[in-house]
Coordinates of C-alpha atoms and ligand atoms in Angstrom, one line a residue:
M176 CA -12.4 0.1 29.1
A177 CA -8.9 1.7 29.4
L178 CA -7.5 -1.4 27.8
F179 CA -9.2 -0.8 24.6
R180 CA -8.2 2.8 24.2
I181 CA -6.0 4.3 21.6
T182 CA -5.4 8.0 21.7
A183 CA -6.5 10.5 19.2
L184 CA -2.9 11.5 18.8
R185 CA -2.0 8.1 17.5
V186 CA -4.6 8.3 14.8
T187 CA -3.8 11.8 13.8
E188 CA -0.1 11.0 13.7
T189 CA -0.6 11.2 9.9
H190 CA 0.3 14.8 10.4
K191 CA 3.8 13.8 11.3
A192 CA 4.1 12.9 7.6
L193 CA 3.0 16.2 6.4
P194 CA 6.3 17.7 5.2
A195 CA 6.9 14.6 3.1
L196 CA 3.3 14.7 1.9
S197 CA 3.4 18.3 0.8
V198 CA 6.4 17.5 -1.4
L199 CA 4.7 14.5 -2.9
L200 CA 1.4 16.4 -3.4
R201 CA 3.3 19.3 -5.2
N202 CA 4.5 16.7 -7.7
A203 CA 1.0 16.2 -8.9
S204 CA 0.6 17.4 -12.5
E205 CA -2.6 18.0 -14.5
A206 CA -2.6 14.5 -15.8
T207 CA -2.5 13.0 -12.3
D208 CA -5.1 15.4 -10.9
L209 CA -8.2 13.2 -10.8
K210 CA -10.6 16.1 -10.1
A211 CA -9.3 18.1 -13.1
V212 CA -9.6 14.9 -15.3
L213 CA -13.2 14.5 -14.2
A214 CA -14.0 18.2 -14.7
K215 CA -13.1 17.7 -18.3
K216 CA -15.0 14.5 -18.8
I217 CA -18.2 15.4 -17.0
P218 CA -19.6 18.1 -19.4
Q219 CA -19.0 15.6 -22.4
E220 CA -20.9 12.9 -20.6
Q221 CA -23.7 15.2 -19.5
E222 CA -24.1 16.1 -23.2
R223 CA -24.0 12.5 -24.4
V224 CA -26.7 11.5 -21.8
K225 CA -28.8 14.5 -22.6
S226 CA -28.9 13.8 -26.3
F227 CA -29.5 10.1 -25.7
R228 CA -32.5 10.9 -23.5
K229 CA -33.8 13.4 -26.0
A230 CA -33.8 10.8 -28.7
H231 CA -34.8 7.7 -26.7
G232 CA -36.4 9.0 -23.5
A233 CA -39.7 7.4 -24.2
T234 CA -38.4 4.0 -25.4
K235 CA -39.3 1.0 -23.3
V236 CA -36.4 -1.2 -22.0
G237 CA -38.4 -4.0 -20.3
E238 CA -41.5 -4.9 -18.6
V239 CA -42.6 -5.4 -15.0
T240 CA -44.5 -8.5 -13.9
V241 CA -46.5 -9.1 -10.7
D242 CA -43.8 -11.7 -9.7
M243 CA -41.1 -9.1 -10.0
M244 CA -43.0 -6.8 -7.7
Y245 CA -43.4 -9.4 -5.0
G246 CA -40.0 -10.9 -5.8
G247 CA -37.5 -8.3 -4.7
M248 CA -37.7 -6.4 -8.1
R249 CA -35.5 -9.2 -9.5
G250 CA -34.6 -8.5 -13.1
I251 CA -36.3 -5.1 -13.4
K252 CA -34.1 -2.7 -15.4
G253 CA -34.7 0.4 -13.4
L254 CA -31.3 1.9 -12.6
V255 CA -28.4 3.4 -14.4
C256 CA -24.9 2.6 -13.0
E257 CA -21.8 3.7 -15.0
T258 CA -19.0 2.0 -13.0
S259 CA -19.6 -1.7 -13.6
V260 CA -22.0 -4.2 -15.2
L261 CA -22.7 -7.7 -14.1
D262 CA -23.3 -10.4 -16.7
A263 CA -25.1 -13.5 -15.4
D264 CA -22.6 -15.9 -17.0
E265 CA -19.4 -13.9 -17.2
G266 CA -19.6 -12.0 -13.9
I267 CA -18.5 -8.5 -13.2
R268 CA -16.8 -6.1 -15.7
F269 CA -15.5 -2.9 -14.2
R270 CA -16.0 -0.2 -16.9
G271 CA -15.9 -3.0 -19.5
Y272 CA -12.8 -4.8 -18.0
S273 CA -13.1 -8.3 -16.5
I274 CA -11.2 -9.2 -13.3
P275 CA -8.3 -11.0 -15.2
E276 CA -8.0 -8.0 -17.4
C277 CA -7.9 -5.7 -14.4
Q278 CA -5.2 -7.9 -12.8
K279 CA -3.2 -7.6 -16.0
L280 CA -3.7 -3.9 -16.9
L281 CA -4.0 -2.0 -13.6
P282 CA -0.9 -0.5 -12.0
K283 CA 0.8 -2.6 -9.3
A284 CA 2.9 -1.8 -6.2
K285 CA 6.6 -2.1 -6.6
G286 CA 7.4 -5.8 -6.6
G287 CA 3.7 -6.7 -6.4
S288 CA 1.6 -8.6 -8.9
E289 CA -1.9 -7.8 -7.8
P290 CA -3.7 -4.6 -9.0
L291 CA -3.8 -1.5 -6.8
P292 CA -7.3 -0.5 -5.6
E293 CA -6.2 3.1 -6.3
G294 CA -5.9 2.3 -10.0
L295 CA -9.3 0.5 -9.9
F296 CA -10.9 3.6 -8.4
W297 CA -9.4 5.7 -11.1
L298 CA -10.8 3.3 -13.7
L299 CA -14.3 3.2 -12.0
I300 CA -14.6 7.0 -11.8
T301 CA -13.1 8.0 -15.1
G302 CA -13.6 4.9 -17.3
D303 CA -9.9 4.9 -18.2
I304 CA -7.1 2.6 -17.1
P305 CA -4.7 4.9 -15.2
T306 CA -1.0 5.2 -15.6
Q307 CA 1.3 4.2 -12.8
E308 CA 1.8 7.9 -12.0
Q309 CA -2.0 8.5 -11.8
S310 CA -2.4 5.6 -9.5
N311 CA 0.5 6.7 -7.3
A312 CA -1.0 10.2 -7.1
I313 CA -4.1 8.7 -5.6
S314 CA -2.1 6.8 -3.0
V315 CA -0.4 10.1 -2.0
E316 CA -3.7 12.0 -2.0
W317 CA -5.5 9.4 0.2
A318 CA -2.6 9.4 2.6
S319 CA -2.9 13.2 2.9
R320 CA -6.7 13.0 3.7
A321 CA -6.5 10.1 6.2
G322 CA -6.6 11.9 9.6
L323 CA -9.7 11.4 11.8
P324 CA -11.4 14.1 13.8
S325 CA -11.0 13.5 17.5
H326 CA -14.7 13.0 18.2
V327 CA -14.7 10.0 15.9
V328 CA -11.6 8.5 17.6
T329 CA -13.2 9.1 21.0
M330 CA -16.4 7.5 19.8
L331 CA -14.6 4.4 18.4
N332 CA -12.6 4.1 21.6
N333 CA -15.7 4.1 23.7
F334 CA -17.5 1.3 21.9
P335 CA -17.7 -1.9 23.8
P336 CA -15.7 -4.6 22.0
S337 CA -18.9 -6.7 22.1
L338 CA -20.5 -4.3 19.6
H339 CA -20.3 -5.9 16.1
P340 CA -17.5 -4.3 14.0
M341 CA -20.0 -3.4 11.3
S342 CA -22.1 -1.4 13.8
Q343 CA -19.0 0.4 14.9
F344 CA -18.0 1.0 11.3
S345 CA -21.4 2.4 10.2
A346 CA -21.7 4.6 13.3
A347 CA -18.2 6.0 12.9
V348 CA -18.9 6.9 9.3
T349 CA -22.2 8.6 10.2
A350 CA -20.4 10.6 12.9
L351 CA -17.8 11.7 10.3
N352 CA -20.4 13.7 8.5
S353 CA -19.4 16.6 10.7
E354 CA -16.6 16.9 8.1
S355 CA -18.9 16.9 5.1
K356 CA -18.0 19.6 2.5
F357 CA -21.1 18.8 0.6
A358 CA -23.4 19.4 3.5
K359 CA -21.7 22.7 4.3
A360 CA -21.8 23.8 0.6
Y361 CA -25.5 22.8 0.4
S362 CA -26.4 24.8 3.4
D363 CA -24.4 27.7 2.0
G364 CA -26.6 27.6 -1.1
V365 CA -24.2 26.1 -3.6
H366 CA -25.5 25.9 -7.2
K367 CA -26.6 22.3 -8.1
T368 CA -24.2 22.2 -11.1
K369 CA -21.4 22.2 -8.5
Y370 CA -22.8 19.4 -6.3
W371 CA -20.5 16.8 -7.8
E372 CA -17.4 18.7 -6.8
Y373 CA -18.3 18.6 -3.1
V374 CA -19.4 14.9 -3.3
Y375 CA -16.1 14.2 -4.9
E376 CA -14.2 15.9 -2.1
D377 CA -16.2 14.1 0.6
S378 CA -15.8 10.8 -1.3
M379 CA -12.0 11.2 -1.5
D380 CA -11.8 12.1 2.2
L381 CA -14.1 9.2 3.2
I382 CA -12.1 6.6 1.2
A383 CA -8.9 7.9 2.7
K384 CA -10.2 7.7 6.3
L385 CA -11.9 4.3 6.0
P386 CA -8.8 2.2 6.6
V387 CA -8.0 4.2 9.7
I388 CA -11.5 3.7 11.0
A389 CA -11.4 0.0 10.1
A390 CA -8.0 -0.6 11.6
T391 CA -9.0 1.2 14.8
I392 CA -12.0 -1.0 15.1
Y393 CA -9.8 -4.1 14.6
R394 CA -7.2 -3.0 17.1
N395 CA -9.8 -2.0 19.7
T396 CA -12.0 -5.0 19.4
Y397 CA -9.4 -7.7 19.1
K398 CA -5.9 -6.4 20.1
S399 CA -6.6 -4.5 23.3
G400 CA -6.5 -1.2 21.6
K401 CA -2.8 -1.2 20.9
G402 CA -1.8 1.6 18.6
I403 CA -2.4 1.6 14.9
G404 CA 0.7 3.6 14.0
A405 CA 1.1 6.3 11.4
I406 CA 0.2 6.6 7.7
D407 CA 3.3 6.5 5.5
P408 CA 2.7 8.7 2.4
H409 CA 5.2 6.6 0.4
K410 CA 3.1 3.5 0.8
D411 CA -0.1 2.6 -1.1
W412 CA -3.6 2.5 0.5
S413 CA -3.6 -1.2 1.1
A414 CA 0.0 -1.3 2.5
N415 CA -0.9 1.4 5.0
F416 CA -4.1 -0.4 5.9
C417 CA -2.3 -3.7 6.6
Q418 CA 0.4 -1.9 8.6
M419 CA -2.4 -0.2 10.7
L420 CA -4.1 -3.5 11.2
G421 CA -0.8 -4.9 12.5
Y422 CA 0.1 -7.2 9.6
D423 CA 3.6 -6.9 8.0
N424 CA 3.5 -9.9 5.7
A425 CA 4.0 -8.8 2.1
E426 CA 1.9 -11.7 0.8
F427 CA -1.0 -10.6 3.0
T428 CA -0.6 -7.0 1.7
E429 CA -0.9 -8.4 -1.9
L430 CA -4.0 -10.4 -0.9
M431 CA -5.5 -7.1 0.5
R432 CA -4.8 -5.3 -2.7
L433 CA -6.6 -8.0 -4.6
Y434 CA -9.4 -8.2 -2.0
L435 CA -10.0 -4.4 -1.9
T436 CA -10.1 -4.4 -5.7
I437 CA -12.5 -7.2 -6.4
H438 CA -15.1 -6.3 -3.7
S439 CA -15.4 -2.7 -4.8
D440 CA -18.4 -2.8 -7.2
H441 CA -21.0 -5.1 -8.5
E442 CA -23.2 -2.9 -10.6
G443 CA -26.0 -0.7 -9.1
G444 CA -28.8 -3.0 -7.9
N445 CA -27.2 -4.9 -5.0
V446 CA -28.3 -3.9 -1.6
S447 CA -25.3 -1.8 -0.6
A448 CA -24.8 0.0 -3.9
H449 CA -28.5 0.6 -4.3
T450 CA -28.8 2.0 -0.8
V451 CA -26.0 4.4 -1.2
H452 CA -27.5 5.6 -4.5
L453 CA -31.0 5.9 -3.0
V454 CA -30.0 7.8 0.1
G455 CA -27.7 10.0 -1.9
S456 CA -30.5 10.9 -4.1
A457 CA -32.1 12.7 -1.2
L458 CA -28.9 14.8 -1.2
S459 CA -27.8 13.2 2.1
D460 CA -24.1 13.7 2.1
P461 CA -21.7 10.9 1.1
Y462 CA -21.0 10.0 4.7
L463 CA -24.7 9.4 5.5
S464 CA -25.3 7.7 2.2
F465 CA -22.3 5.3 2.6
A466 CA -23.2 4.5 6.2
A467 CA -26.7 3.6 5.1
G468 CA -25.2 1.2 2.4
M469 CA -23.0 -0.4 5.1
N470 CA -26.0 -1.2 7.2
G471 CA -27.3 -3.1 4.2
L472 CA -23.9 -4.8 3.6
A473 CA -24.1 -6.0 7.2
G474 CA -27.0 -8.3 6.3
P475 CA -26.3 -12.1 6.2
L476 CA -27.7 -12.5 2.7
H477 CA -25.3 -9.8 1.5
G478 CA -21.8 -8.9 2.8
L479 CA -22.1 -10.6 6.2
A480 CA -22.1 -13.9 4.3
N481 CA -18.3 -13.8 4.4
Q482 CA -18.4 -14.1 8.2
E483 CA -21.2 -16.7 7.9
V484 CA -19.1 -18.9 5.6
L485 CA -16.2 -19.2 8.0
I486 CA -18.6 -19.9 10.9
F487 CA -20.1 -22.6 8.6
L488 CA -16.8 -24.1 7.8
R489 CA -15.8 -24.2 11.4
K490 CA -19.1 -25.9 12.2
I491 CA -18.3 -28.6 9.6
Q492 CA -14.8 -29.1 11.1
A493 CA -16.2 -29.3 14.6
A494 CA -18.8 -31.8 13.5
L495 CA -16.8 -33.9 11.0
G496 CA -13.1 -33.1 11.6
D497 CA -10.6 -31.7 9.1
N498 CA -11.0 -34.4 6.4
P499 CA -14.7 -35.3 6.2
T500 CA -15.7 -37.9 3.7
D501 CA -17.8 -36.7 0.7
D502 CA -20.8 -38.6 2.1
K503 CA -20.6 -37.1 5.5
L504 CA -20.3 -33.6 4.0
K505 CA -23.3 -34.2 1.8
E506 CA -25.3 -35.3 4.9
F507 CA -24.2 -32.1 6.7
I508 CA -25.3 -29.9 3.8
W509 CA -28.7 -31.6 3.5
S510 CA -29.3 -31.3 7.2
T511 CA -28.5 -27.5 6.9
L512 CA -31.0 -27.1 4.1
K513 CA -33.7 -29.2 5.8
S514 CA -33.4 -27.1 8.9
G515 CA -34.4 -24.1 6.8
Q516 CA -31.0 -22.4 6.6
V517 CA -29.1 -21.3 3.5
V518 CA -25.6 -22.5 2.6
P519 CA -23.7 -19.3 3.0
G520 CA -21.4 -18.2 0.1
Y521 CA -23.6 -20.0 -2.5
G522 CA -26.2 -18.5 -4.8
H523 CA -26.7 -15.1 -6.3
A524 CA -29.5 -12.9 -7.5
V525 CA -27.9 -12.2 -10.9
L526 CA -25.0 -14.6 -11.5
R527 CA -25.6 -18.0 -12.9
K528 CA -22.1 -19.3 -13.0
T529 CA -19.2 -19.4 -10.5
D530 CA -18.4 -15.9 -9.4
P531 CA -15.1 -14.8 -11.1
R532 CA -14.3 -13.1 -7.7
Y533 CA -14.4 -16.6 -6.2
T534 CA -12.2 -17.9 -9.0
C535 CA -9.4 -15.3 -8.6
Q536 CA -9.4 -15.9 -4.8
R537 CA -9.1 -19.6 -5.5
E538 CA -6.2 -19.0 -7.8
F539 CA -4.5 -17.0 -5.1
A540 CA -5.1 -19.8 -2.7
Q541 CA -3.7 -22.4 -5.1
K542 CA -0.6 -20.3 -5.5
H543 CA 0.0 -19.4 -1.9
L544 CA -1.8 -21.9 0.4
P545 CA -2.5 -25.1 -1.5
K546 CA -2.0 -27.2 1.6
D547 CA -4.1 -25.3 4.0
P548 CA -6.7 -27.6 5.6
M549 CA -9.4 -25.0 5.4
F550 CA -8.7 -24.3 1.7
K551 CA -9.0 -28.1 1.1
L552 CA -12.3 -28.1 2.8
V553 CA -13.5 -25.1 0.7
S554 CA -12.5 -27.0 -2.4
Q555 CA -14.4 -30.1 -1.2
V556 CA -17.5 -27.9 -0.5
Y557 CA -17.2 -26.5 -4.0
K558 CA -17.5 -30.0 -5.4
I559 CA -20.3 -31.1 -3.1
V560 CA -22.7 -28.2 -2.7
P561 CA -23.7 -27.2 -6.3
P562 CA -25.2 -30.6 -7.2
I563 CA -27.1 -30.6 -3.9
L564 CA -28.5 -27.0 -4.5
M565 CA -29.5 -28.0 -8.0
E566 CA -31.3 -31.1 -6.6
T567 CA -33.4 -28.8 -4.4
G568 CA -35.0 -27.7 -7.7
K569 CA -35.5 -24.1 -6.5
V570 CA -32.0 -22.5 -6.2
K571 CA -31.4 -20.5 -9.4
N572 CA -27.7 -20.3 -9.0
P573 CA -26.0 -23.2 -7.2
W574 CA -22.5 -21.8 -7.7
P575 CA -20.2 -20.0 -5.2
N576 CA -20.1 -16.3 -4.8
V577 CA -17.3 -14.0 -3.6
D578 CA -18.0 -14.7 0.1
A579 CA -17.4 -18.4 -0.2
H580 CA -13.7 -17.9 -0.4
S581 CA -12.5 -14.7 1.2
G582 CA -12.5 -15.8 4.8
V583 CA -10.3 -18.8 4.2
L584 CA -7.5 -16.6 2.8
L585 CA -7.8 -14.1 5.7
Q586 CA -7.6 -16.9 8.3
Y587 CA -4.5 -18.4 6.7
Y588 CA -2.6 -15.1 7.3
G589 CA -3.8 -15.0 10.9
M590 CA -6.9 -12.8 10.6
T591 CA -9.2 -15.3 12.3
E592 CA -11.7 -12.8 13.7
M593 CA -14.5 -13.6 11.3
N594 CA -16.9 -11.0 12.7
Y595 CA -14.6 -8.4 11.2
Y596 CA -14.6 -9.7 7.7
T597 CA -17.5 -7.6 6.5
V598 CA -15.7 -4.4 7.5
L599 CA -13.0 -5.3 4.9
F600 CA -15.7 -5.8 2.3
G601 CA -17.1 -2.4 3.3
V602 CA -13.8 -0.6 2.9
S603 CA -13.6 -1.9 -0.6
R604 CA -17.2 -1.3 -1.5
A605 CA -16.6 2.4 -0.9
L606 CA -14.6 2.6 -4.1
G607 CA -17.5 1.6 -6.4
V608 CA -20.4 3.2 -4.7
L609 CA -18.7 6.6 -4.1
A610 CA -17.4 6.7 -7.7
S611 CA -21.1 6.2 -8.7
L612 CA -22.3 8.8 -6.3
V613 CA -20.0 11.4 -7.9
W614 CA -21.6 10.5 -11.3
D615 CA -25.1 10.6 -9.8
R616 CA -24.6 14.2 -8.9
A617 CA -22.7 15.1 -12.0
L618 CA -25.5 13.8 -14.2
G619 CA -28.1 15.6 -12.0
L620 CA -30.0 12.4 -11.2
P621 CA -33.2 13.3 -9.2
I622 CA -34.5 12.0 -5.9
E623 CA -35.4 8.3 -6.3
R624 CA -39.0 7.5 -5.9
P625 CA -40.5 4.4 -7.5
K626 CA -44.2 3.8 -7.4
S627 CA -45.6 1.1 -5.0
M628 CA -49.0 -0.4 -5.1
S629 CA -51.2 -2.3 -2.6
T630 CA -52.3 -5.9 -3.3
D631 CA -55.9 -4.6 -3.6
G632 CA -54.8 -1.9 -6.0
L633 CA -52.8 -4.3 -8.1
M634 CA -55.7 -6.8 -8.3
K635 CA -58.1 -4.0 -9.3
A636 CA -55.7 -2.7 -11.9
L637 CA -55.4 -6.2 -13.4
K638 CA -59.1 -6.9 -13.0
A639 CA -58.0 -10.1 -11.1
Ligands
LIG726 N1 -28.7 -22.1 0.2 C1 -30.0 -22.5 0.4 N2 -31.0 -22.0 -0.3 C2 -30.8 -21.1 -1.2 C3 -29.5 -20.6 -1.5 C4 -28.4 -21.1 -0.7 N3 -27.2 -20.7 -0.8 N4 -29.6 -19.7 -2.5 C5 -30.8 -19.6 -2.8 N5 -31.6 -20.4 -2.0 C6 -33.0 -20.5 -2.0 C7 -33.7 -19.2 -1.6 O1 -33.6 -19.0 -0.2 C8 -35.1 -19.3 -2.2 O2 -35.8 -20.2 -1.3 P1 -37.4 -20.0 -1.1 O3 -38.0 -20.1 -2.4 O4 -37.7 -21.0 -0.1 O5 -37.5 -18.6 -0.5 C9 -34.8 -20.1 -3.5 O6 -33.5 -20.8 -3.3 C10 -34.7 -19.3 -4.7 O7 -33.7 -18.2 -4.5 P2 -32.9 -17.7 -5.7 O8 -33.8 -17.0 -6.6 O9 -32.0 -18.7 -6.3 O10 -31.9 -16.6 -5.0 P3 -32.3 -15.1 -4.6 O11 -32.0 -14.2 -5.7 O12 -33.6 -15.0 -4.0 O13 -31.2 -14.8 -3.4 C11 -29.1 -14.9 -2.4 C12 -29.8 -14.7 -3.7 C13 -27.6 -14.5 -2.6 C14 -29.7 -14.0 -1.3 C15 -29.2 -16.4 -2.0 O14 -28.6 -17.2 -3.0 C16 -28.6 -16.8 -0.7 O15 -29.3 -16.6 0.4 N6 -27.4 -17.2 -0.6 C17 -26.7 -17.5 0.7 C18 -26.2 -16.2 1.3 C19 -25.1 -15.6 0.5 O16 -24.1 -16.2 0.2 N7 -25.1 -14.3 0.3 C20 -24.0 -13.5 -0.4 C21 -24.4 -13.0 -1.8 C22 -23.2 -12.2 -2.3 C23 -23.1 -10.9 -1.6 O17 -24.0 -10.1 -1.7 O18 -22.1 -10.7 -0.9

């Protein structure tokens, strides 16, 4: 076990940076203070929603069929999510901005060309594209909040490396709830109008700490626990994360900025986002709510698909070699389907076209790794799989989703440990779901409790 240890000291080395941090934090002005910006916006939005509900509260927005009830509630409009909306054909828009627009408009790191996740978070939570200064202020603030309590470090260091990284991730986040300012304020009897402030504090703390947790898991599980180093307050969130993971390739850091931006949010109904929202509605603190969402992300039909895709590609290479013929590949795909398995990375509950998150990763690959054999295989799969899925006659969306491409990029830069990939997805997903959680409490959304029926009750109600 000793081999896999890192010391608490190593992780809390962030404190070494404190003098530099305090100077940087002092530079924050009212315009770069995200909490102050939100405190101005929230009363306006509360008023807007209140008058909208007063005028239209009883208006119907859709209907529920029996198939929807048995069919995973597909298509039921039953949730409000402010941060992003998914269009079946166009894909995701973050607060109204498409991925190419975000790539163009959001602040970048010095010398970089991909958007900073800090800027995306500002956009998700405020609805406004931030300035470079606002985005930089978030980098500094997250650096200042990154330290882990020693019990979480001890816990991480005692997990066997055989425990799946997503289980380690979710367990560590759950244990972090010892730090919850919301849970403490609630037990101290805080007024409900102030809930959002404490959920905001916990969310900022949690987002700041996630890369440290994730990097510790990576180093412990795959790199014999060798130290993760210190947070540099002059670096952005992704650069610090890459450095802690042990990667110092500038191109990989750019990939990570893109990756952490595009995986952040996919409107409110997907398993991870919906779970965080649902658990949060019981006033479980953000740590518990987020950990619950991560247990959903760890399912193979959701976030774990990025791991499954790489395993699938490796299986193809093992069976057919690096350059399979189209016919051999078709045969392989059909045999997968006939054995009752899904083709991972393809299909979606809402999307009906190629996922734009797939497209922007493909563009990254075309620019940086056009000759990579695995990328070539992914391109060939993109040509072969959709017509086959269409031919089955039952798959509603035969096109690739985000998970069909991410692993290929990671393995190119040396991150070949596919069981780890969903943790990266989880770090990113925090940005969207926690921004939403702050708004859930700001808008005073109640405990979620839809009505269920038994088959007998349903038949009786429909006189069937
Ligand atoms: N391979 C094989 N069969 C598929 C399929 C795929 N990629 N996608 C859908 N199908 C099948 C379904 O299993 C279902 O079969 P049955 O009727 O026998 O149960 C049928 O096609 C209809 O399904 P659907 O309405 O098209 O898709 P759903 O909304 O039910 O499911 C999803 C969506 C993503 C779970 C499904 O497409 C899938 O399993 N894809 C593979 C796993 C994957 O890539 N998941 C990641 C999604 C993105 C993410 O959340 O990260």
